[in-house]
Every structure is written in C-alpha cells, then in structure tokens.
CSV table of N, CA, C and O in Angstrom, one decimal:
chain,number,residue,atom,x,y,z
A,1,UNK,N,-21.4,-10.6,21.4
A,1,UNK,CA,-22.6,-11.4,21.9
A,1,UNK,C,-22.4,-12.8,21.6
A,1,UNK,O,-22.1,-13.2,20.4
A,2,UNK,N,-22.5,-13.7,22.6
A,2,UNK,CA,-22.3,-15.1,22.3
A,2,UNK,C,-23.6,-15.7,21.8
A,2,UNK,O,-24.7,-15.4,22.3
A,3,UNK,N,-23.5,-16.6,20.8
A,3,UNK,CA,-24.7,-17.2,20.3
A,3,UNK,C,-24.9,-18.5,21.2
A,3,UNK,O,-24.0,-19.2,21.4
A,4,UNK,N,-26.1,-18.7,21.6
A,4,UNK,CA,-26.5,-19.9,22.3
A,4,UNK,C,-26.5,-21.1,21.4
A,4,UNK,O,-26.9,-20.9,20.2
A,5,UNK,N,-26.2,-22.2,21.9
A,5,UNK,CA,-26.3,-23.4,21.0
A,5,UNK,C,-27.7,-23.7,20.6
A,5,UNK,O,-28.6,-23.4,21.4
A,6,UNK,N,-27.9,-24.2,19.4
A,6,UNK,CA,-29.3,-24.4,19.0
A,6,UNK,C,-29.9,-25.6,19.7
A,6,UNK,O,-29.2,-26.6,20.0
A,7,UNK,N,-31.1,-25.5,20.1
A,7,UNK,CA,-31.8,-26.6,20.7
A,7,UNK,C,-32.4,-27.4,19.6
A,7,UNK,O,-33.1,-26.9,18.7
A,8,UNK,N,-32.0,-28.7,19.6
A,8,UNK,CA,-32.5,-29.6,18.5
A,8,UNK,C,-33.8,-30.3,19.0
A,8,UNK,O,-34.2,-31.2,18.3
A,9,UNK,N,-34.3,-29.9,20.1
A,9,UNK,CA,-35.6,-30.5,20.5
A,9,UNK,C,-36.7,-29.9,19.7
A,9,UNK,O,-36.4,-29.1,18.8
A,10,UNK,N,-37.9,-30.2,20.0
A,10,UNK,CA,-39.0,-29.6,19.3
A,10,UNK,C,-39.4,-30.4,18.1
A,10,UNK,O,-40.4,-30.0,17.4
A,11,UNK,N,-38.6,-31.4,17.7
A,11,UNK,CA,-39.0,-32.3,16.6
A,11,UNK,C,-39.9,-33.3,17.2
A,11,UNK,O,-39.5,-34.0,18.1
A,12,UNK,N,-41.1,-33.4,16.8
A,12,UNK,CA,-42.1,-34.4,17.4
A,12,UNK,C,-41.5,-35.8,17.3
A,12,UNK,O,-41.0,-36.2,16.3
A,13,UNK,N,-41.6,-36.6,18.4
A,13,UNK,CA,-41.1,-37.9,18.4
A,13,UNK,C,-41.7,-38.8,17.3
A,13,UNK,O,-41.1,-39.7,16.8
A,14,UNK,N,-43.0,-38.5,16.9
A,14,UNK,CA,-43.6,-39.4,15.9
A,14,UNK,C,-43.0,-39.2,14.6
A,14,UNK,O,-43.3,-40.0,13.7
A,15,UNK,N,-42.2,-38.1,14.4
A,15,UNK,CA,-41.5,-37.9,13.1
A,15,UNK,C,-40.4,-38.9,12.9
A,15,UNK,O,-39.9,-39.0,11.8
A,16,UNK,N,-39.9,-39.5,14.0
A,16,UNK,CA,-38.8,-40.4,13.9
A,16,UNK,C,-37.6,-39.9,13.3
A,16,UNK,O,-36.9,-40.5,12.4
A,17,UNK,N,-37.2,-38.6,13.7
A,17,UNK,CA,-36.0,-38.0,13.2
A,17,UNK,C,-35.1,-37.8,14.3
A,17,UNK,O,-35.4,-37.3,15.4
A,18,UNK,N,-33.9,-38.3,14.1
A,18,UNK,CA,-32.8,-38.1,15.2
A,18,UNK,C,-32.3,-36.7,15.1
A,18,UNK,O,-32.4,-36.0,14.1
A,19,UNK,N,-31.6,-36.3,16.1
A,19,UNK,CA,-31.0,-34.9,16.1
A,19,UNK,C,-30.0,-34.7,15.1
A,19,UNK,O,-29.8,-33.5,14.6
A,20,UNK,N,-29.3,-35.7,14.6
A,20,UNK,CA,-28.2,-35.5,13.6
A,20,UNK,C,-28.7,-34.8,12.3
A,20,UNK,O,-28.1,-33.8,11.9
A,21,UNK,N,-29.8,-35.3,11.6
A,21,UNK,CA,-30.2,-34.6,10.4
A,21,UNK,C,-30.7,-33.2,10.7
A,21,UNK,O,-30.5,-32.3,9.9
A,22,UNK,N,-31.3,-33.0,11.9
A,22,UNK,CA,-31.8,-31.7,12.3
A,22,UNK,C,-30.6,-30.7,12.4
A,22,UNK,O,-30.6,-29.6,11.9
A,23,UNK,N,-29.5,-31.2,13.0
A,23,UNK,CA,-28.3,-30.3,13.1
A,23,UNK,C,-27.8,-30.0,11.7
A,23,UNK,O,-27.4,-28.8,11.5
A,24,UNK,N,-27.8,-31.0,10.8
A,24,UNK,CA,-27.3,-30.7,9.5
A,24,UNK,C,-28.1,-29.7,8.8
A,24,UNK,O,-27.6,-28.8,8.1
A,25,UNK,N,-29.4,-29.8,8.8
A,25,UNK,CA,-30.3,-28.9,8.2
A,25,UNK,C,-30.2,-27.5,8.7
A,25,UNK,O,-30.1,-26.5,7.9
A,26,UNK,N,-30.1,-27.4,10.0
A,26,UNK,CA,-29.9,-26.1,10.6
A,26,UNK,C,-28.6,-25.4,10.2
A,26,UNK,O,-28.5,-24.2,10.0
A,27,UNK,N,-27.5,-26.2,10.3
A,27,UNK,CA,-26.2,-25.7,9.9
A,27,UNK,C,-26.2,-25.2,8.5
A,27,UNK,O,-25.7,-24.1,8.1
A,28,UNK,N,-26.8,-26.0,7.5
A,28,UNK,CA,-26.8,-25.7,6.1
A,28,UNK,C,-27.7,-24.4,5.9
A,28,UNK,O,-27.3,-23.5,5.1
A,29,UNK,N,-28.8,-24.3,6.7
A,29,UNK,CA,-29.6,-23.1,6.6
A,29,UNK,C,-28.9,-21.9,7.0
A,29,UNK,O,-28.9,-20.8,6.4
A,30,UNK,N,-28.1,-21.9,8.1
A,30,UNK,CA,-27.4,-20.8,8.6
A,30,UNK,C,-26.3,-20.4,7.7
A,30,UNK,O,-26.0,-19.2,7.5
A,31,UNK,N,-25.6,-21.4,7.0
A,31,UNK,CA,-24.5,-21.1,6.1
A,31,UNK,C,-25.0,-20.6,4.8
A,31,UNK,O,-24.4,-19.7,4.2
A,32,UNK,N,-26.1,-21.2,4.2
A,32,UNK,CA,-26.5,-21.0,2.8
A,32,UNK,C,-27.9,-20.5,2.6
A,32,UNK,O,-28.3,-20.2,1.5
A,33,UNK,N,-28.6,-20.3,3.7
A,33,UNK,CA,-30.0,-19.8,3.6
A,33,UNK,C,-30.9,-21.0,3.1
A,33,UNK,O,-30.6,-22.1,3.2
A,34,UNK,N,-32.1,-20.6,2.6
A,34,UNK,CA,-33.0,-21.7,2.2
A,34,UNK,C,-32.5,-22.6,1.1
A,34,UNK,O,-32.8,-23.8,1.1
A,35,UNK,N,-31.6,-22.2,0.2
A,35,UNK,CA,-31.0,-23.1,-0.8
A,35,UNK,C,-30.2,-24.2,-0.2
A,35,UNK,O,-30.0,-25.2,-0.8
A,36,UNK,N,-29.7,-24.0,1.0
A,36,UNK,CA,-28.9,-25.0,1.7
A,36,UNK,C,-29.7,-26.2,2.2
A,36,UNK,O,-29.1,-27.2,2.5
A,37,UNK,N,-31.0,-26.1,2.1
A,37,UNK,CA,-31.8,-27.2,2.5
A,37,UNK,C,-32.0,-28.3,1.5
A,37,UNK,O,-32.5,-29.4,1.7
A,38,UNK,N,-31.6,-28.0,0.2
A,38,UNK,CA,-31.6,-29.0,-0.8
A,38,UNK,C,-30.5,-30.0,-0.6
A,38,UNK,O,-29.5,-29.7,0.0
A,39,UNK,N,-30.7,-31.2,-1.1
A,39,UNK,CA,-29.7,-32.2,-1.0
A,39,UNK,C,-28.4,-31.8,-1.7
A,39,UNK,O,-28.5,-31.3,-2.8
A,40,UNK,N,-27.3,-32.1,-1.1
A,40,UNK,CA,-26.0,-32.0,-1.7
A,40,UNK,C,-25.8,-33.1,-2.7
A,40,UNK,O,-26.4,-34.2,-2.5
A,41,UNK,N,-25.0,-33.0,-3.7
A,41,UNK,CA,-24.7,-34.1,-4.6
A,41,UNK,C,-24.1,-35.3,-3.8
A,41,UNK,O,-23.4,-35.1,-2.9
A,42,UNK,N,-24.6,-36.5,-4.2
A,42,UNK,CA,-24.1,-37.7,-3.4
A,42,UNK,C,-22.9,-38.3,-4.1
A,42,UNK,O,-22.7,-38.1,-5.3
A,43,UNK,N,-22.1,-39.0,-3.4
A,43,UNK,CA,-20.9,-39.6,-4.0
A,43,UNK,C,-21.4,-40.8,-4.8
A,43,UNK,O,-22.5,-41.3,-4.6
A,44,UNK,N,-20.5,-41.2,-5.7
A,44,UNK,CA,-20.8,-42.4,-6.5
A,44,UNK,C,-21.2,-42.1,-7.9
A,44,UNK,O,-21.0,-41.0,-8.4
A,45,UNK,N,-21.8,-43.1,-8.6
A,45,UNK,CA,-22.2,-42.9,-10.0
A,45,UNK,C,-23.3,-41.9,-10.1
A,45,UNK,O,-24.3,-42.0,-9.3
A,46,UNK,N,-23.3,-41.0,-11.0
A,46,UNK,CA,-24.4,-40.1,-11.1
A,46,UNK,C,-25.7,-40.8,-11.5
A,46,UNK,O,-25.7,-41.8,-12.2
A,47,UNK,N,-26.8,-40.2,-11.2
A,47,UNK,CA,-28.1,-40.8,-11.6
A,47,UNK,C,-28.2,-40.9,-13.1
A,47,UNK,O,-27.8,-40.0,-13.8
A,48,UNK,N,-28.9,-41.9,-13.6
A,48,UNK,CA,-29.1,-42.1,-15.0
A,48,UNK,C,-30.5,-41.6,-15.4
A,48,UNK,O,-30.7,-41.4,-16.6
A,49,UNK,N,-31.4,-41.6,-14.4
A,49,UNK,CA,-32.7,-41.1,-14.7
A,49,UNK,C,-32.8,-39.6,-14.3
A,49,UNK,O,-32.4,-39.2,-13.2
A,50,UNK,N,-33.3,-38.8,-15.2
A,50,UNK,CA,-33.3,-37.4,-15.0
A,50,UNK,C,-34.6,-36.9,-14.3
A,50,UNK,O,-35.5,-37.7,-14.2
A,51,UNK,N,-34.6,-35.7,-13.8
A,51,UNK,CA,-35.8,-35.2,-13.1
A,51,UNK,C,-36.9,-35.1,-14.1
A,51,UNK,O,-38.1,-35.3,-13.8
A,52,UNK,N,-36.6,-34.8,-15.4
A,52,UNK,CA,-37.6,-34.8,-16.4
A,52,UNK,C,-38.3,-36.1,-16.6
A,52,UNK,O,-39.5,-36.2,-16.8
A,53,UNK,N,-37.4,-37.2,-16.6
A,53,UNK,CA,-38.0,-38.6,-16.7
A,53,UNK,C,-38.9,-38.9,-15.6
A,53,UNK,O,-40.0,-39.4,-15.8
A,54,UNK,N,-38.5,-38.5,-14.4
A,54,UNK,CA,-39.3,-38.8,-13.2
A,54,UNK,C,-40.6,-38.0,-13.3
A,54,UNK,O,-41.7,-38.6,-13.1
A,55,UNK,N,-40.6,-36.8,-13.7
A,55,UNK,CA,-41.8,-36.0,-13.8
A,55,UNK,C,-42.7,-36.6,-14.9
A,55,UNK,O,-43.9,-36.6,-14.7
A,56,UNK,N,-42.1,-37.0,-16.0
A,56,UNK,CA,-42.9,-37.6,-17.1
A,56,UNK,C,-43.7,-38.8,-16.6
A,56,UNK,O,-44.9,-39.0,-16.9
A,57,UNK,N,-43.0,-39.7,-15.9
A,57,UNK,CA,-43.7,-40.9,-15.4
A,57,UNK,C,-44.7,-40.5,-14.3
A,57,UNK,O,-45.8,-41.1,-14.4
A,58,UNK,N,-44.5,-39.6,-13.5
A,58,UNK,CA,-45.4,-39.2,-12.4
A,58,UNK,C,-46.7,-38.6,-13.1
A,58,UNK,O,-47.8,-39.0,-12.7
A,59,UNK,N,-46.5,-37.7,-14.0
A,59,UNK,CA,-47.6,-37.1,-14.7
A,59,UNK,C,-48.4,-38.1,-15.4
A,59,UNK,O,-49.7,-38.1,-15.3
A,60,UNK,N,-47.8,-39.0,-16.1
A,60,UNK,CA,-48.5,-40.1,-16.9
A,60,UNK,C,-49.3,-41.0,-15.9
A,60,UNK,O,-50.4,-41.3,-16.1
A,61,UNK,N,-48.7,-41.3,-14.7
A,61,UNK,CA,-49.3,-42.1,-13.7
A,61,UNK,C,-50.6,-41.5,-13.2
A,61,UNK,O,-51.6,-42.1,-13.0
A,62,UNK,N,-50.5,-40.2,-13.0
A,62,UNK,CA,-51.6,-39.5,-12.3
A,62,UNK,C,-52.7,-39.1,-13.3
A,62,UNK,O,-53.9,-39.0,-12.9
A,63,UNK,N,-52.3,-38.8,-14.6
A,63,UNK,CA,-53.3,-38.3,-15.5
A,63,UNK,C,-53.8,-39.2,-16.6
A,63,UNK,O,-54.8,-38.9,-17.3
A,64,UNK,N,-53.2,-40.4,-16.7
A,64,UNK,CA,-53.7,-41.3,-17.7
A,64,UNK,C,-53.8,-42.7,-17.1
A,64,UNK,O,-53.3,-43.0,-16.1
A,65,UNK,N,-54.6,-43.5,-17.9
A,65,UNK,CA,-54.6,-45.0,-17.5
A,65,UNK,C,-54.2,-45.7,-18.8
A,65,UNK,O,-54.5,-45.3,-19.9
A,66,UNK,N,-53.6,-46.9,-18.6
A,66,UNK,CA,-53.2,-47.7,-19.7
A,66,UNK,C,-54.4,-48.3,-20.5
A,66,UNK,O,-55.5,-48.4,-19.9
A,67,UNK,N,-54.2,-48.6,-21.7
A,67,UNK,CA,-55.3,-49.2,-22.5
A,67,UNK,C,-55.5,-50.6,-22.0
A,67,UNK,O,-54.6,-51.3,-21.6
A,68,UNK,N,-56.8,-51.0,-21.9
A,68,UNK,CA,-57.2,-52.3,-21.4
A,68,UNK,C,-56.7,-52.6,-20.0
A,68,UNK,O,-56.4,-53.8,-19.7
A,69,UNK,N,-56.6,-51.7,-19.1
A,69,UNK,CA,-56.2,-51.9,-17.8
A,69,UNK,C,-56.7,-50.8,-16.9
A,69,UNK,O,-57.0,-49.7,-17.3
A,70,UNK,N,-56.7,-51.1,-15.6
A,70,UNK,CA,-57.2,-50.1,-14.6
A,70,UNK,C,-56.1,-49.3,-14.0
A,70,UNK,O,-56.3,-48.2,-13.4
A,71,UNK,N,-54.9,-49.8,-14.0
A,71,UNK,CA,-53.7,-49.1,-13.4
A,71,UNK,C,-52.4,-49.5,-14.2
A,71,UNK,O,-52.4,-50.5,-14.9
A,72,UNK,N,-51.4,-48.7,-13.9
A,72,UNK,CA,-50.1,-49.0,-14.6
A,72,UNK,C,-49.3,-50.1,-13.8
A,72,UNK,O,-49.3,-50.1,-12.6
A,73,UNK,N,-48.8,-51.0,-14.5
A,73,UNK,CA,-47.8,-51.9,-14.0
A,73,UNK,C,-46.4,-51.3,-14.3
A,73,UNK,O,-46.3,-50.4,-15.2
A,74,UNK,N,-45.4,-51.8,-13.7
A,74,UNK,CA,-44.0,-51.3,-14.1
A,74,UNK,C,-43.7,-51.6,-15.5
A,74,UNK,O,-43.1,-50.8,-16.2
A,75,UNK,N,-44.2,-52.8,-16.0
A,75,UNK,CA,-43.9,-53.1,-17.4
A,75,UNK,C,-44.7,-52.2,-18.4
A,75,UNK,O,-44.1,-51.8,-19.4
A,76,UNK,N,-45.9,-52.0,-18.1
A,76,UNK,CA,-46.7,-51.2,-19.0
A,76,UNK,C,-46.2,-49.7,-19.0
A,76,UNK,O,-46.2,-49.0,-20.0
A,77,UNK,N,-45.8,-49.2,-17.8
A,77,UNK,CA,-45.3,-47.9,-17.8
A,77,UNK,C,-43.9,-47.8,-18.5
A,77,UNK,O,-43.7,-46.8,-19.2
A,78,UNK,N,-43.1,-48.8,-18.3
A,78,UNK,CA,-41.8,-48.8,-19.0
A,78,UNK,C,-42.0,-48.8,-20.5
A,78,UNK,O,-41.3,-48.1,-21.3
A,79,UNK,N,-43.0,-49.6,-21.0
A,79,UNK,CA,-43.2,-49.6,-22.4
A,79,UNK,C,-43.8,-48.3,-22.9
A,79,UNK,O,-43.4,-47.8,-24.0
A,80,UNK,N,-44.7,-47.7,-22.1
A,80,UNK,CA,-45.3,-46.4,-22.6
A,80,UNK,C,-44.3,-45.2,-22.5
A,80,UNK,O,-44.5,-44.3,-23.3
A,81,UNK,N,-43.3,-45.2,-21.6
A,81,UNK,CA,-42.4,-44.1,-21.5
A,81,UNK,C,-41.1,-44.4,-22.1
A,81,UNK,O,-40.3,-43.4,-22.2
A,82,UNK,N,-40.8,-45.6,-22.5
A,82,UNK,CA,-39.5,-45.9,-23.1
A,82,UNK,C,-38.4,-46.0,-22.1
A,82,UNK,O,-37.2,-45.8,-22.4
A,83,UNK,N,-38.7,-46.3,-20.8
A,83,UNK,CA,-37.7,-46.4,-19.8
A,83,UNK,C,-37.5,-47.9,-19.5
A,83,UNK,O,-38.3,-48.7,-19.8
A,84,UNK,N,-36.4,-48.2,-18.9
A,84,UNK,CA,-36.1,-49.5,-18.4
A,84,UNK,C,-36.9,-49.8,-17.2
A,84,UNK,O,-36.9,-49.0,-16.2
A,85,UNK,N,-37.6,-50.9,-17.1
A,85,UNK,CA,-38.5,-51.1,-16.0
A,85,UNK,C,-37.8,-51.1,-14.6
A,85,UNK,O,-38.3,-50.4,-13.7
A,86,UNK,N,-36.7,-51.8,-14.5
A,86,UNK,CA,-36.1,-51.9,-13.2
A,86,UNK,C,-35.5,-50.5,-12.8
A,86,UNK,O,-35.7,-50.1,-11.7
A,87,UNK,N,-34.9,-49.8,-13.7
A,87,UNK,CA,-34.4,-48.5,-13.4
A,87,UNK,C,-35.5,-47.5,-13.0
A,87,UNK,O,-35.4,-46.7,-12.1
A,88,UNK,N,-36.6,-47.6,-13.7
A,88,UNK,CA,-37.7,-46.7,-13.4
A,88,UNK,C,-38.2,-46.9,-12.0
A,88,UNK,O,-38.5,-46.0,-11.3
A,89,UNK,N,-38.4,-48.2,-11.7
A,89,UNK,CA,-39.0,-48.5,-10.4
A,89,UNK,C,-38.0,-48.1,-9.3
A,89,UNK,O,-38.4,-47.4,-8.3
A,90,UNK,N,-36.8,-48.5,-9.4
A,90,UNK,CA,-35.8,-48.1,-8.4
A,90,UNK,C,-35.6,-46.6,-8.3
A,90,UNK,O,-35.4,-46.0,-7.2
A,91,UNK,N,-35.6,-45.9,-9.5
A,91,UNK,CA,-35.3,-44.5,-9.5
A,91,UNK,C,-36.5,-43.7,-8.8
A,91,UNK,O,-36.2,-42.8,-8.0
A,92,UNK,N,-37.7,-44.2,-9.0
A,92,UNK,CA,-38.8,-43.5,-8.4
A,92,UNK,C,-38.9,-43.8,-6.9
A,92,UNK,O,-39.4,-42.9,-6.1
A,93,UNK,N,-38.4,-44.9,-6.5
A,93,UNK,CA,-38.5,-45.3,-5.1
A,93,UNK,C,-37.3,-44.7,-4.3
A,93,UNK,O,-37.2,-44.8,-3.1
A,94,UNK,N,-36.3,-44.2,-5.1
A,94,UNK,CA,-35.2,-43.6,-4.4
A,94,UNK,C,-34.1,-44.6,-3.9
A,94,UNK,O,-33.4,-44.3,-3.0
A,95,UNK,N,-34.1,-45.7,-4.5
A,95,UNK,CA,-33.1,-46.8,-4.1
A,95,UNK,C,-32.2,-47.1,-5.1
A,95,UNK,O,-32.3,-46.8,-6.3
C-alpha cells in the first residue's frame, strides 16, 4: 500500500507558520513518536543557564514581589536569584 504524501495545509494562516517547520514536526513525529516533537540539541556553545534556573526565576516572578517595588526589574531579579542580569534576560527571552 502506497502512503499518500502528507498535506501540510490546514495550518491557519494567522499562525504565520510556513510549511517547512510543519514538515519537520510531522517527520519527527512519524520517526520518533511524541518525543520527537521536542527540540533537538542545537549546534554551538551549550546553554549556561539551566532549566532549573529558568524555573526558579519564573516562579519568583509570578509568586513574589520585590521589597519596596511593585514589579521585578532585571537588576533586582538578578540580585535576588544570583544570576547575571544580561544572561538571565537573554536566556529567558530565548536569544
């Protein structure tokens, strides 16, 4: 039985997703199942900020407020969590 090619349509245009990532996700899913939808390791220098660091900052942001302030700044969060301000900001933004 011949398999028909996958139709990559059906992605709503407002999602602004081109067919290329959809093909990649579908191929990974067929090859590896649901676990294939996770990102593959990226080339280059490994991340210096861990998932635990990101989780700690997010939890602190959502559940606490800084002393004498209404919201966290990058400086106050860096001081409270012991992370480097620039790395924390870039790491959380995914850049």
